[in-house]
Amino acid sequence: VAPSPARRASRRRPRRLGLDAIVDVTLEIIDAEGVDAVSMRRVAAEFDTGPASLYAYVASKEALLRLALDRVIDAIPAPEGDTWQDMTRDFVVKVRSAFAAHADIARLSFAHIPTSRGTLENGERMLAAMIDAGVPPQVAAWSLDIIALYVGADVYEGYLLGQRFTDGSGRPPEEVGAETFVADVTSAFSGLSAEEFPYLTKYAPEMIGGSGDERFFFGVDMLIAGFAAQIPKRRRR
Amino acid sequence: VAPSPARRASRRRPRRLGLDAIVDVTLEIIDAEGVDAVSMRRVAAEFDTGPASLYAYVASKEALLRLALDRVIDAIPAPEGDTWQDMTRDFVVKVRSAFAAHADIARLSFAHIPTSRGTLENGERMLAAMIDAGVPPQVAAWSLDIIALYVGADVYEGYLLGQRFTDGSGRPPEEVGAETFVADVTSAFSGLSAEEFPYLTKYAPEMIGGSGDERFFFGVDMLIAGFAAQIPKRRRR
DNA sequence: ACCTGAACACCGTTCAAGT
DNA sequence: ACCTGAACACCGTTCAAGT
C-alpha cells in the first residue's frame, strides 16, 4: 500500500535522538532550504518529538547552528601547492566549495573562530608556507583572517544573489539570476545621463561583466599580490 | 506626577504613520538592539497600532530593512583624496563608520546593489579616479565591488565579536571583548603542542595581535596594493 | 487609499513532571 | 541523565471590514 499522503515529516521511521543525528538533520534542512529554515520544532519533528527534547543536547539554536558549521569546516581538506600563492588559491577553492555546498551556511562563518584539529592543521600549513617564503609573520597571520573573511562574504553574497533572482520557473537559479541581474543593473545604468556619469555609463559593461567565479578569483589574486608585495625585496622569489 | 511605570512603549505620544517615520523607528531599533530586534509588531507599537498597518507602506519586513539600509548608505559623504589610493582609503573609512554607527546593519549589505543618486555619484568618483590613474577599467569596476564586500564583512564581523564578548557587567564591550578574545584564543593556542604546530605556537602573538582597526586597514592596503599592481608598467605612478 | 482587529501558522525557550 | 507536554511570550503576513 502507498504511504498515506497526510504524513508531514519528510521521512518516516523517526530517527534516534543524539547529537550527531540532530546535527545531521540541521545540515539537511540548511542544504535544502537555507539557515533560516532551521527551527528547533522542525528538527525535533524528524525525531517525532517536541523542541524541548533537543535541549538535552544543545544549549540553544545558535549553538546548534554553530555545530553544523563546525562540521562543514572540519571537512575541508588540506591546502596543497608548490608555492604559498598556489596553496592559497587551492585553499580558497576548497573553503569556498565547502561553504557553497551548504546554501547560506557561510553567513554563520563571520566572527567564528574554529578551533578544531583539522582547521588548526590547515592554518599551520598555510602559515608555514607563507613564512617560509619570506612573508613577514604578522602579514601571514592577518592574511589568513582576511582570506577567510573574504571567502565567507563571497559565498554568502553569491547565495543571496542566486536566491533573489530565482523566479520559480524551475530554471536553474544561476541562469535566471545572471539574466535578471544584468537586466536590472543595465537598466539602472542606461537611465543615467552620460554628462553626469561619464565613467559609469562608458564602463557599464565592465561594471556588469564577469561571472561570480571571475570576480572571486580576481579578488583572491589582488590579495595575494598585496601579501606578496610585503615580502622584503631581497627575500622575494 | 511621574509617568506610570507600566507603560511599555518606549516613548508616549504615538507618532504619525508614514513611510519616513516607519524607517526612522526601524533604524532606532537597529541602533539600540540590532537588526534581529526589529519586528513589525514592535515598529507598529510605536504608532499605537498593529503590524498590519505597516503593510500600506512596505511590502514586507525585508523591504523595510532594505529601506533602512538605503538611508544609511545614502548618507555616506563623497570620497576625497589626491590620489585614487588616498581616495579609496577615505571612502572605506566613510563607509565603515556609516555602517558601524548602526549596529549590525552591515549584515544587510550583502548582495545589496544600491542605485540611489548619492551612491552612484560616489561610485562615479571612485571609478574616475582609478581609471584616470591608469587602472584598467575592468580592474577598477571589480575593485569597487570587492571593497564594498570587504567593508561590509569587516563591520559585521566586528559587531558580532563585540556582542559575543559583552558580559553584562556594564563595562564597554570593546574592553571586555578584547580581553575575552585574547584569553580564549591564547588558551586555544597554548594547548597546542609545539612539535605538531610549530608555527601556530611560535607566532601566536601575531595571530592574536592587532586591533580591529589595524587588521581592517591592513586588508585595505593589501587590496590597494593588488589593484595598483594591475596598472601597466609605463603608466604607473 | 489608508487603516485595523482578528486570525493563521508559526517561533525559541522554560519548566514541572516523568523515566 | 534523558525525555516530554504544555505553556509563555513572541513572530510575519493575510484578510475582511471599516473609513
PDB file of N, CA and C in Angstrom, chain B residues 21-66:
ATOM      1  N   ALA B  21       8.605  57.935   8.861  1.00  0.00           N
ATOM      2  CA  ALA B  21       8.557  57.669  10.299  1.00  0.00           C
ATOM      3  C   ALA B  21       8.776  56.183  10.582  1.00  0.00           C
ATOM      4  N   ILE B  22       8.247  55.336   9.724  1.00  0.00           N
ATOM      5  CA  ILE B  22       8.424  53.888   9.903  1.00  0.00           C
ATOM      6  C   ILE B  22       9.903  53.525   9.788  1.00  0.00           C
ATOM      7  N   VAL B  23      10.567  54.111   8.799  1.00  0.00           N
ATOM      8  CA  VAL B  23      12.001  53.834   8.641  1.00  0.00           C
ATOM      9  C   VAL B  23      12.781  54.422   9.819  1.00  0.00           C
ATOM     10  N   ASP B  24      12.372  55.606  10.299  1.00  0.00           N
ATOM     11  CA  ASP B  24      13.006  56.189  11.493  1.00  0.00           C
ATOM     12  C   ASP B  24      12.992  55.200  12.646  1.00  0.00           C
ATOM     13  N   VAL B  25      11.812  54.703  12.936  1.00  0.00           N
ATOM     14  CA  VAL B  25      11.651  53.787  14.072  1.00  0.00           C
ATOM     15  C   VAL B  25      12.488  52.526  13.867  1.00  0.00           C
ATOM     16  N   THR B  26      12.472  52.008  12.647  1.00  0.00           N
ATOM     17  CA  THR B  26      13.247  50.809  12.349  1.00  0.00           C
ATOM     18  C   THR B  26      14.728  51.034  12.646  1.00  0.00           C
ATOM     19  N   LEU B  27      15.218  52.164  12.199  1.00  0.00           N
ATOM     20  CA  LEU B  27      16.635  52.480  12.409  1.00  0.00           C
ATOM     21  C   LEU B  27      16.940  52.675  13.900  1.00  0.00           C
ATOM     22  N   GLU B  28      15.999  53.255  14.627  1.00  0.00           N
ATOM     23  CA  GLU B  28      16.206  53.425  16.072  1.00  0.00           C
ATOM     24  C   GLU B  28      16.325  52.076  16.771  1.00  0.00           C
ATOM     25  N   ILE B  29      15.493  51.138  16.362  1.00  0.00           N
ATOM     26  CA  ILE B  29      15.552  49.804  16.974  1.00  0.00           C
ATOM     27  C   ILE B  29      16.867  49.118  16.610  1.00  0.00           C
ATOM     28  N   ILE B  30      17.255  49.232  15.340  1.00  0.00           N
ATOM     29  CA  ILE B  30      18.532  48.642  14.915  1.00  0.00           C
ATOM     30  C   ILE B  30      19.673  49.233  15.729  1.00  0.00           C
ATOM     31  N   ASP B  31      19.695  50.548  15.847  1.00  0.00           N
ATOM     32  CA  ASP B  31      20.785  51.204  16.575  1.00  0.00           C
ATOM     33  C   ASP B  31      20.860  50.707  18.017  1.00  0.00           C
ATOM     34  N   ALA B  32      19.700  50.542  18.620  1.00  0.00           N
ATOM     35  CA  ALA B  32      19.671  50.192  20.039  1.00  0.00           C
ATOM     36  C   ALA B  32      19.923  48.707  20.281  1.00  0.00           C
ATOM     37  N   GLU B  33      19.383  47.847  19.404  1.00  0.00           N
ATOM     38  CA  GLU B  33      19.446  46.410  19.717  1.00  0.00           C
ATOM     39  C   GLU B  33      19.795  45.511  18.546  1.00  0.00           C
ATOM     40  N   GLY B  34      20.035  46.085  17.383  1.00  0.00           N
ATOM     41  CA  GLY B  34      20.437  45.261  16.249  1.00  0.00           C
ATOM     42  C   GLY B  34      19.281  44.853  15.356  1.00  0.00           C
ATOM     43  N   VAL B  35      19.621  44.363  14.185  1.00  0.00           N
ATOM     44  CA  VAL B  35      18.648  44.026  13.143  1.00  0.00           C
ATOM     45  C   VAL B  35      17.635  42.989  13.617  1.00  0.00           C
ATOM     46  N   ASP B  36      18.085  42.011  14.367  1.00  0.00           N
ATOM     47  CA  ASP B  36      17.168  40.948  14.794  1.00  0.00           C
ATOM     48  C   ASP B  36      16.106  41.436  15.765  1.00  0.00           C
ATOM     49  N   ALA B  37      16.321  42.592  16.362  1.00  0.00           N
ATOM     50  CA  ALA B  37      15.336  43.115  17.319  1.00  0.00           C
ATOM     51  C   ALA B  37      14.163  43.792  16.611  1.00  0.00           C
ATOM     52  N   VAL B  38      14.307  44.007  15.318  1.00  0.00           N
ATOM     53  CA  VAL B  38      13.225  44.646  14.572  1.00  0.00           C
ATOM     54  C   VAL B  38      12.104  43.641  14.328  1.00  0.00           C
ATOM     55  N   SER B  39      10.904  44.006  14.714  1.00  0.00           N
ATOM     56  CA  SER B  39       9.751  43.201  14.324  1.00  0.00           C
ATOM     57  C   SER B  39       8.646  44.156  13.901  1.00  0.00           C
ATOM     58  N   MET B  40       7.811  43.680  13.009  1.00  0.00           N
ATOM     59  CA  MET B  40       6.728  44.518  12.507  1.00  0.00           C
ATOM     60  C   MET B  40       5.843  44.961  13.665  1.00  0.00           C
ATOM     61  N   ARG B  41       5.625  44.084  14.599  1.00  0.00           N
ATOM     62  CA  ARG B  41       4.809  44.425  15.766  1.00  0.00           C
ATOM     63  C   ARG B  41       5.434  45.533  16.589  1.00  0.00           C
ATOM     64  N   ARG B  42       6.737  45.427  16.775  1.00  0.00           N
ATOM     65  CA  ARG B  42       7.397  46.409  17.610  1.00  0.00           C
ATOM     66  C   ARG B  42       7.444  47.781  16.938  1.00  0.00           C
ATOM     67  N   VAL B  43       7.694  47.778  15.646  1.00  0.00           N
ATOM     68  CA  VAL B  43       7.667  49.045  14.916  1.00  0.00           C
ATOM     69  C   VAL B  43       6.261  49.642  14.993  1.00  0.00           C
ATOM     70  N   ALA B  44       5.272  48.811  14.748  1.00  0.00           N
ATOM     71  CA  ALA B  44       3.886  49.291  14.745  1.00  0.00           C
ATOM     72  C   ALA B  44       3.479  49.835  16.108  1.00  0.00           C
ATOM     73  N   ALA B  45       3.991  49.225  17.165  1.00  0.00           N
ATOM     74  CA  ALA B  45       3.629  49.640  18.523  1.00  0.00           C
ATOM     75  C   ALA B  45       3.992  51.102  18.759  1.00  0.00           C
ATOM     76  N   GLU B  46       5.030  51.559  18.110  1.00  0.00           N
ATOM     77  CA  GLU B  46       5.451  52.952  18.270  1.00  0.00           C
ATOM     78  C   GLU B  46       4.402  53.913  17.693  1.00  0.00           C
ATOM     79  N   PHE B  47       3.520  53.376  16.877  1.00  0.00           N
ATOM     80  CA  PHE B  47       2.440  54.181  16.301  1.00  0.00           C
ATOM     81  C   PHE B  47       1.099  53.814  16.925  1.00  0.00           C
ATOM     82  N   ASP B  48       1.155  53.066  18.012  1.00  0.00           N
ATOM     83  CA  ASP B  48      -0.051  52.595  18.697  1.00  0.00           C
ATOM     84  C   ASP B  48      -1.001  51.859  17.769  1.00  0.00           C
ATOM     85  N   THR B  49      -0.448  51.007  16.958  1.00  0.00           N
ATOM     86  CA  THR B  49      -1.306  50.217  16.075  1.00  0.00           C
ATOM     87  C   THR B  49      -0.728  48.813  15.929  1.00  0.00           C
ATOM     88  N   GLY B  50      -1.358  48.021  15.105  1.00  0.00           N
ATOM     89  CA  GLY B  50      -0.896  46.651  14.884  1.00  0.00           C
ATOM     90  C   GLY B  50      -0.030  46.553  13.651  1.00  0.00           C
ATOM     91  N   PRO B  51       0.621  45.404  13.471  1.00  0.00           N
ATOM     92  CA  PRO B  51       1.577  45.243  12.368  1.00  0.00           C
ATOM     93  C   PRO B  51       0.933  45.394  10.995  1.00  0.00           C
ATOM     94  N   ALA B  52      -0.325  45.080  10.874  1.00  0.00           N
ATOM     95  CA  ALA B  52      -0.977  45.139   9.556  1.00  0.00           C
ATOM     96  C   ALA B  52      -0.923  46.546   8.972  1.00  0.00           C
ATOM     97  N   SER B  53      -0.901  47.537   9.841  1.00  0.00           N
ATOM     98  CA  SER B  53      -0.909  48.928   9.366  1.00  0.00           C
ATOM     99  C   SER B  53       0.323  49.274   8.548  1.00  0.00           C
ATOM    100  N   LEU B  54       1.417  48.582   8.825  1.00  0.00           N
ATOM    101  CA  LEU B  54       2.659  48.907   8.119  1.00  0.00           C
ATOM    102  C   LEU B  54       2.618  48.487   6.656  1.00  0.00           C
ATOM    103  N   TYR B  55       1.771  47.514   6.371  1.00  0.00           N
ATOM    104  CA  TYR B  55       1.775  46.960   5.013  1.00  0.00           C
ATOM    105  C   TYR B  55       1.159  47.894   3.979  1.00  0.00           C
ATOM    106  N   ALA B  56       0.637  49.020   4.427  1.00  0.00           N
ATOM    107  CA  ALA B  56       0.219  50.039   3.467  1.00  0.00           C
ATOM    108  C   ALA B  56       1.432  50.791   2.925  1.00  0.00           C
ATOM    109  N   TYR B  57       2.556  50.662   3.639  1.00  0.00           N
ATOM    110  CA  TYR B  57       3.751  51.432   3.254  1.00  0.00           C
ATOM    111  C   TYR B  57       4.910  50.585   2.765  1.00  0.00           C
ATOM    112  N   VAL B  58       5.022  49.371   3.319  1.00  0.00           N
ATOM    113  CA  VAL B  58       6.109  48.489   2.886  1.00  0.00           C
ATOM    114  C   VAL B  58       5.551  47.125   2.549  1.00  0.00           C
ATOM    115  N   ALA B  59       6.205  46.482   1.577  1.00  0.00           N
ATOM    116  CA  ALA B  59       5.694  45.202   1.098  1.00  0.00           C
ATOM    117  C   ALA B  59       5.993  44.066   2.058  1.00  0.00           C
ATOM    118  N   SER B  60       7.054  44.212   2.835  1.00  0.00           N
ATOM    119  CA  SER B  60       7.462  43.133   3.730  1.00  0.00           C
ATOM    120  C   SER B  60       8.481  43.659   4.717  1.00  0.00           C
ATOM    121  N   LYS B  61       8.784  42.862   5.704  1.00  0.00           N
ATOM    122  CA  LYS B  61       9.801  43.232   6.663  1.00  0.00           C
ATOM    123  C   LYS B  61      11.148  43.394   5.954  1.00  0.00           C
ATOM    124  N   GLU B  62      11.425  42.475   5.023  1.00  0.00           N
ATOM    125  CA  GLU B  62      12.680  42.535   4.284  1.00  0.00           C
ATOM    126  C   GLU B  62      12.816  43.873   3.556  1.00  0.00           C
ATOM    127  N   ALA B  63      11.741  44.297   2.910  1.00  0.00           N
ATOM    128  CA  ALA B  63      11.767  45.566   2.184  1.00  0.00           C
ATOM    129  C   ALA B  63      11.995  46.734   3.140  1.00  0.00           C
ATOM    130  N   LEU B  64      11.400  46.645   4.322  1.00  0.00           N
ATOM    131  CA  LEU B  64      11.584  47.710   5.313  1.00  0.00           C
ATOM    132  C   LEU B  64      13.047  47.791   5.752  1.00  0.00           C
ATOM    133  N   LEU B  65      13.652  46.646   6.005  1.00  0.00           N
ATOM    134  CA  LEU B  65      15.056  46.643   6.407  1.00  0.00           C
ATOM    135  C   LEU B  65      15.933  47.213   5.302  1.00  0.00           C
ATOM    136  N   ARG B  66      15.569  46.912   4.066  1.00  0.00           N
ATOM    137  CA  ARG B  66      16.355  47.431   2.952  1.00  0.00           C
ATOM    138  C   ARG B  66      16.241  48.954   2.871  1.00  0.00           C
TER     139      ARG B  66
END
